[in-house]
Amino acid sequence: MTNQANTAVETTAGGTDFGQFFRRGEVWLGIALMIILTILVVPIPPFVVDMGLALSITFSVIVLMTVLFIGKPLEFSSFPTVLLIATLIRLSLNLGTTRLVLTHGNDGTDAAGHVVQAFASLVMGGDFIIGVIVFAILTIVNFVVITKGSGRIAEVAARFTLDAMPGKQMAIDADLSSGLINEDEARKRRKELEQESNFFGSMDGAAKFVRGDAVAGLIITLINVVGGITIGALRHDMPILQAADTYVRLSVGDGLVTQIPALLVSVAAGMLVSKTTSTGSTDKALFGQLSGYPGALGISSGVLFLFAIVPGMPFLPFVTLSGIAGYAAYTTARLQKERAEQESDKAETKGKSATPSEEPISKSLSIDLVRLELGYALLGLINSEAGQRLTDQIKGLRRQLAGDMGFVMPAVRIQDNLQLPANAYVIRIKEIEAGRGELRPGMLLVMDPRGNPIALPGEATTEPTFGLPAMWVDVTYREEAMFKGYTVVDPPTVITTHLTELIKDNMAEMLSYAETQKLLDELNKEQQKLIADVIPSQVTLSGLQRVLQHLLAERISVRDLPTILEGISEATGITRNLSSIAEHVRSRLARQISDSNTNEMGYIPLLTLSPEWEQSFAESIIGEGDARQLAMPPSRLQQFITQVRQIYDKLAAVGESPVLLTTPGVRPFVRSVVERFRPSTTVLSQNEIYAKAKIKTLGQI
């Protein structure tokens, strides 16, 4: 009993698996393709030919109607597969009718089926010469006009699509780097771009199917005519004229019933490439897209019914397929309507259940590290060619900062702010306003590097980054402004320059604990032993962060992280004071610091601090360790500020911007004073001047 029960269970399970196997779409598609291939080698009766030819016409009409109803080529991405199947169906039916024509042509004009006979009688009108002429015209129209044009369009579309891929890919990367889209949206766009290139590449090859099908139809018809007349006259002893009349009717009828579906598919191909690839198995893409438009199926049903009631046409095949197409249209429309109602109900239910007022509090805690807010008149900058330039420049800025400073700039979020004046923009660092300015879209900002008044008509303004006098002028004055030696920049470049300076001023603040860890993780394997020795035994990760912030605050690159770690390792043997460690690291980076301050003449311009001021600063330092601070009398401090400002203004008038040189002990305190009124002035200690660097002393304070 147990064995019988197990056998019954296994049989039931096997039957279930067998039923599921035949419910899969790809199985039926494979069976259909095997039947088509079988027709190529196995003779078939006339009624099967009639049904096959009617199916070929139906398939072609559905393809054409589907192309008419789709919105864009990617909605019918399975078209190359459809084209191959349609071509295979017509060629197999051509071979089947050829076999019937040559074998039973002497029995009469119905030897190849009623569809061939009906087309021959309808088109020829009793004269086979008329039929030959009509067939020749249809072939010429299909082969020379439609097929050739469709192939050319597909070839050009494929070429231009592939050529445009790098630019589109760069645009996606630029939008991602500027924060306009997230990673998921970028991945989706890249997938669509890949599908588009694959689709048009496939269409370029699939166009050869249409052209080859037209050539094959013409050659098969000529073979049928010549072979039929020869067989009729020599084997069946038919008079030449009678053999010609019979076999030409059959051959041309066969050619017409094949060329008309070929013509429909050629037109569909041309329309599709004039207007990239689906996901899932082929049967899902094929059946899902062909049945996704009830209107196309309904029109196809009406066309088939008209074929059925035309005098001389076989009624049963066409009316059967018309009914099937009509039922499919009705069913598909009903299912789509039900699906739309269900989605609407779900959306309504979700809307009722949702509580918009209860937004997660954690979302309010997140902040944008860098945000660019634009007034409404500047929104065109991100939706035009200028916007593409802006996002490209921001992407280039991130790459430049990573290469120059070893600092990975966070993504910039760009958004509109209707509370700003129309032409204004604001740059925020960690949600706090760091700078703002006004632009004139469609105009150019012109500045004179010599400081003279600008001799051009325009609107006087102040350059937002450095506060220099400038003027907004019309773009037509670009050449004239450049000829006069003015500096000319467009609105996106103004924003990028302002953003660059603000980022450099705030790099230390934006270097977080997580970013510091990321810098260590990205070092190569050779440096991992150094990292393990230094962190956390000699300095903690937060201590390393503080040292790097000290360097970035004075715009010193931290890209040479191994040297910085070596300098920290050396300094921790003497002191644990982070400021002293940072000063020692600066001396280890002397070669890099000296190179960055060398001018185009090949030397470092220096302005030294007199011994009196060195002593004054040294005597004003009080406290020990981290508690050390400058306690200089205000009057003495004001005297120092006045002298520094006077001598730097004097040197700036002759085009010099020297480095202020001090002793290592007082350098941090001199820098803390100078940055208050001249933040762009570099203050170096004597230990930071590389031994082989060329120097030139311009004066003394």
JSON list of N, CA and C in Angstrom, two decimals, residues 45-46 97 100-101 103-114 117 250:
[
{"chain": "A", "resi": 45, "resn": "PRO", "atom": "N", "xyz": [-0.17, 19.96, -47.15]},
{"chain": "A", "resi": 45, "resn": "PRO", "atom": "CA", "xyz": [-1.36, 20.05, -48.02]},
{"chain": "A", "resi": 45, "resn": "PRO", "atom": "C", "xyz": [-1.79, 21.49, -48.24]},
{"chain": "A", "resi": 46, "resn": "PRO", "atom": "N", "xyz": [-2.61, 21.74, -49.25]},
{"chain": "A", "resi": 46, "resn": "PRO", "atom": "CA", "xyz": [-3.04, 23.12, -49.57]},
{"chain": "A", "resi": 46, "resn": "PRO", "atom": "C", "xyz": [-3.76, 23.83, -48.44]},
{"chain": "A", "resi": 97, "resn": "THR", "atom": "N", "xyz": [4.64, 26.48, -50.92]},
{"chain": "A", "resi": 97, "resn": "THR", "atom": "CA", "xyz": [3.83, 26.76, -52.11]},
{"chain": "A", "resi": 97, "resn": "THR", "atom": "C", "xyz": [4.60, 26.44, -53.39]},
{"chain": "A", "resi": 100, "resn": "LEU", "atom": "N", "xyz": [4.11, 22.82, -54.03]},
{"chain": "A", "resi": 100, "resn": "LEU", "atom": "CA", "xyz": [2.77, 22.52, -54.54]},
{"chain": "A", "resi": 100, "resn": "LEU", "atom": "C", "xyz": [2.60, 22.99, -55.99]},
{"chain": "A", "resi": 101, "resn": "VAL", "atom": "N", "xyz": [3.16, 24.18, -56.30]},
{"chain": "A", "resi": 101, "resn": "VAL", "atom": "CA", "xyz": [3.02, 24.71, -57.66]},
{"chain": "A", "resi": 101, "resn": "VAL", "atom": "C", "xyz": [3.71, 23.79, -58.66]},
{"chain": "A", "resi": 103, "resn": "THR", "atom": "N", "xyz": [4.54, 20.67, -58.27]},
{"chain": "A", "resi": 103, "resn": "THR", "atom": "CA", "xyz": [4.06, 19.28, -58.24]},
{"chain": "A", "resi": 103, "resn": "THR", "atom": "C", "xyz": [2.66, 19.14, -58.82]},
{"chain": "A", "resi": 104, "resn": "HIS", "atom": "N", "xyz": [1.76, 20.04, -58.46]},
{"chain": "A", "resi": 104, "resn": "HIS", "atom": "CA", "xyz": [0.34, 19.88, -58.86]},
{"chain": "A", "resi": 104, "resn": "HIS", "atom": "C", "xyz": [-0.16, 21.07, -59.67]},
{"chain": "A", "resi": 105, "resn": "GLY", "atom": "N", "xyz": [0.74, 21.86, -60.24]},
{"chain": "A", "resi": 105, "resn": "GLY", "atom": "CA", "xyz": [0.30, 23.02, -61.01]},
{"chain": "A", "resi": 105, "resn": "GLY", "atom": "C", "xyz": [-0.55, 22.67, -62.21]},
{"chain": "A", "resi": 106, "resn": "ASN", "atom": "N", "xyz": [-0.36, 21.51, -62.80]},
{"chain": "A", "resi": 106, "resn": "ASN", "atom": "CA", "xyz": [-1.14, 21.11, -63.97]},
{"chain": "A", "resi": 106, "resn": "ASN", "atom": "C", "xyz": [-2.58, 20.80, -63.62]},
{"chain": "A", "resi": 107, "resn": "ASP", "atom": "N", "xyz": [-2.91, 20.66, -62.31]},
{"chain": "A", "resi": 107, "resn": "ASP", "atom": "CA", "xyz": [-4.28, 20.37, -61.92]},
{"chain": "A", "resi": 107, "resn": "ASP", "atom": "C", "xyz": [-5.18, 21.60, -61.92]},
{"chain": "A", "resi": 108, "resn": "GLY", "atom": "N", "xyz": [-4.60, 22.80, -61.98]},
{"chain": "A", "resi": 108, "resn": "GLY", "atom": "CA", "xyz": [-5.40, 24.02, -62.01]},
{"chain": "A", "resi": 108, "resn": "GLY", "atom": "C", "xyz": [-4.83, 25.08, -61.10]},
{"chain": "A", "resi": 109, "resn": "THR", "atom": "N", "xyz": [-5.50, 26.23, -61.06]},
{"chain": "A", "resi": 109, "resn": "THR", "atom": "CA", "xyz": [-4.98, 27.37, -60.31]},
{"chain": "A", "resi": 109, "resn": "THR", "atom": "C", "xyz": [-5.20, 27.25, -58.81]},
{"chain": "A", "resi": 110, "resn": "ASP", "atom": "N", "xyz": [-5.92, 26.21, -58.36]},
{"chain": "A", "resi": 110, "resn": "ASP", "atom": "CA", "xyz": [-6.10, 26.01, -56.92]},
{"chain": "A", "resi": 110, "resn": "ASP", "atom": "C", "xyz": [-5.11, 25.01, -56.37]},
{"chain": "A", "resi": 111, "resn": "ALA", "atom": "N", "xyz": [-4.07, 24.70, -57.13]},
{"chain": "A", "resi": 111, "resn": "ALA", "atom": "CA", "xyz": [-3.12, 23.67, -56.70]},
{"chain": "A", "resi": 111, "resn": "ALA", "atom": "C", "xyz": [-2.36, 24.09, -55.45]},
{"chain": "A", "resi": 112, "resn": "ALA", "atom": "N", "xyz": [-2.10, 25.39, -55.27]},
{"chain": "A", "resi": 112, "resn": "ALA", "atom": "CA", "xyz": [-1.33, 25.87, -54.11]},
{"chain": "A", "resi": 112, "resn": "ALA", "atom": "C", "xyz": [-2.22, 26.43, -53.02]},
{"chain": "A", "resi": 113, "resn": "GLY", "atom": "N", "xyz": [-3.51, 26.14, -53.07]},
{"chain": "A", "resi": 113, "resn": "GLY", "atom": "CA", "xyz": [-4.42, 26.62, -52.04]},
{"chain": "A", "resi": 113, "resn": "GLY", "atom": "C", "xyz": [-5.29, 27.75, -52.54]},
{"chain": "A", "resi": 114, "resn": "HIS", "atom": "N", "xyz": [-6.34, 28.00, -51.77]},
{"chain": "A", "resi": 114, "resn": "HIS", "atom": "CA", "xyz": [-7.31, 29.02, -52.19]},
{"chain": "A", "resi": 114, "resn": "HIS", "atom": "C", "xyz": [-6.79, 30.44, -51.99]},
{"chain": "A", "resi": 117, "resn": "GLN", "atom": "N", "xyz": [-4.79, 31.26, -55.04]},
{"chain": "A", "resi": 117, "resn": "GLN", "atom": "CA", "xyz": [-5.71, 31.39, -56.17]},
{"chain": "A", "resi": 117, "resn": "GLN", "atom": "C", "xyz": [-6.48, 32.71, -56.10]},
{"chain": "A", "resi": 250, "resn": "LEU", "atom": "N", "xyz": [-0.13, 30.94, -60.80]},
{"chain": "A", "resi": 250, "resn": "LEU", "atom": "CA", "xyz": [0.22, 30.38, -59.50]},
{"chain": "A", "resi": 250, "resn": "LEU", "atom": "C", "xyz": [1.46, 31.05, -58.89]}
]
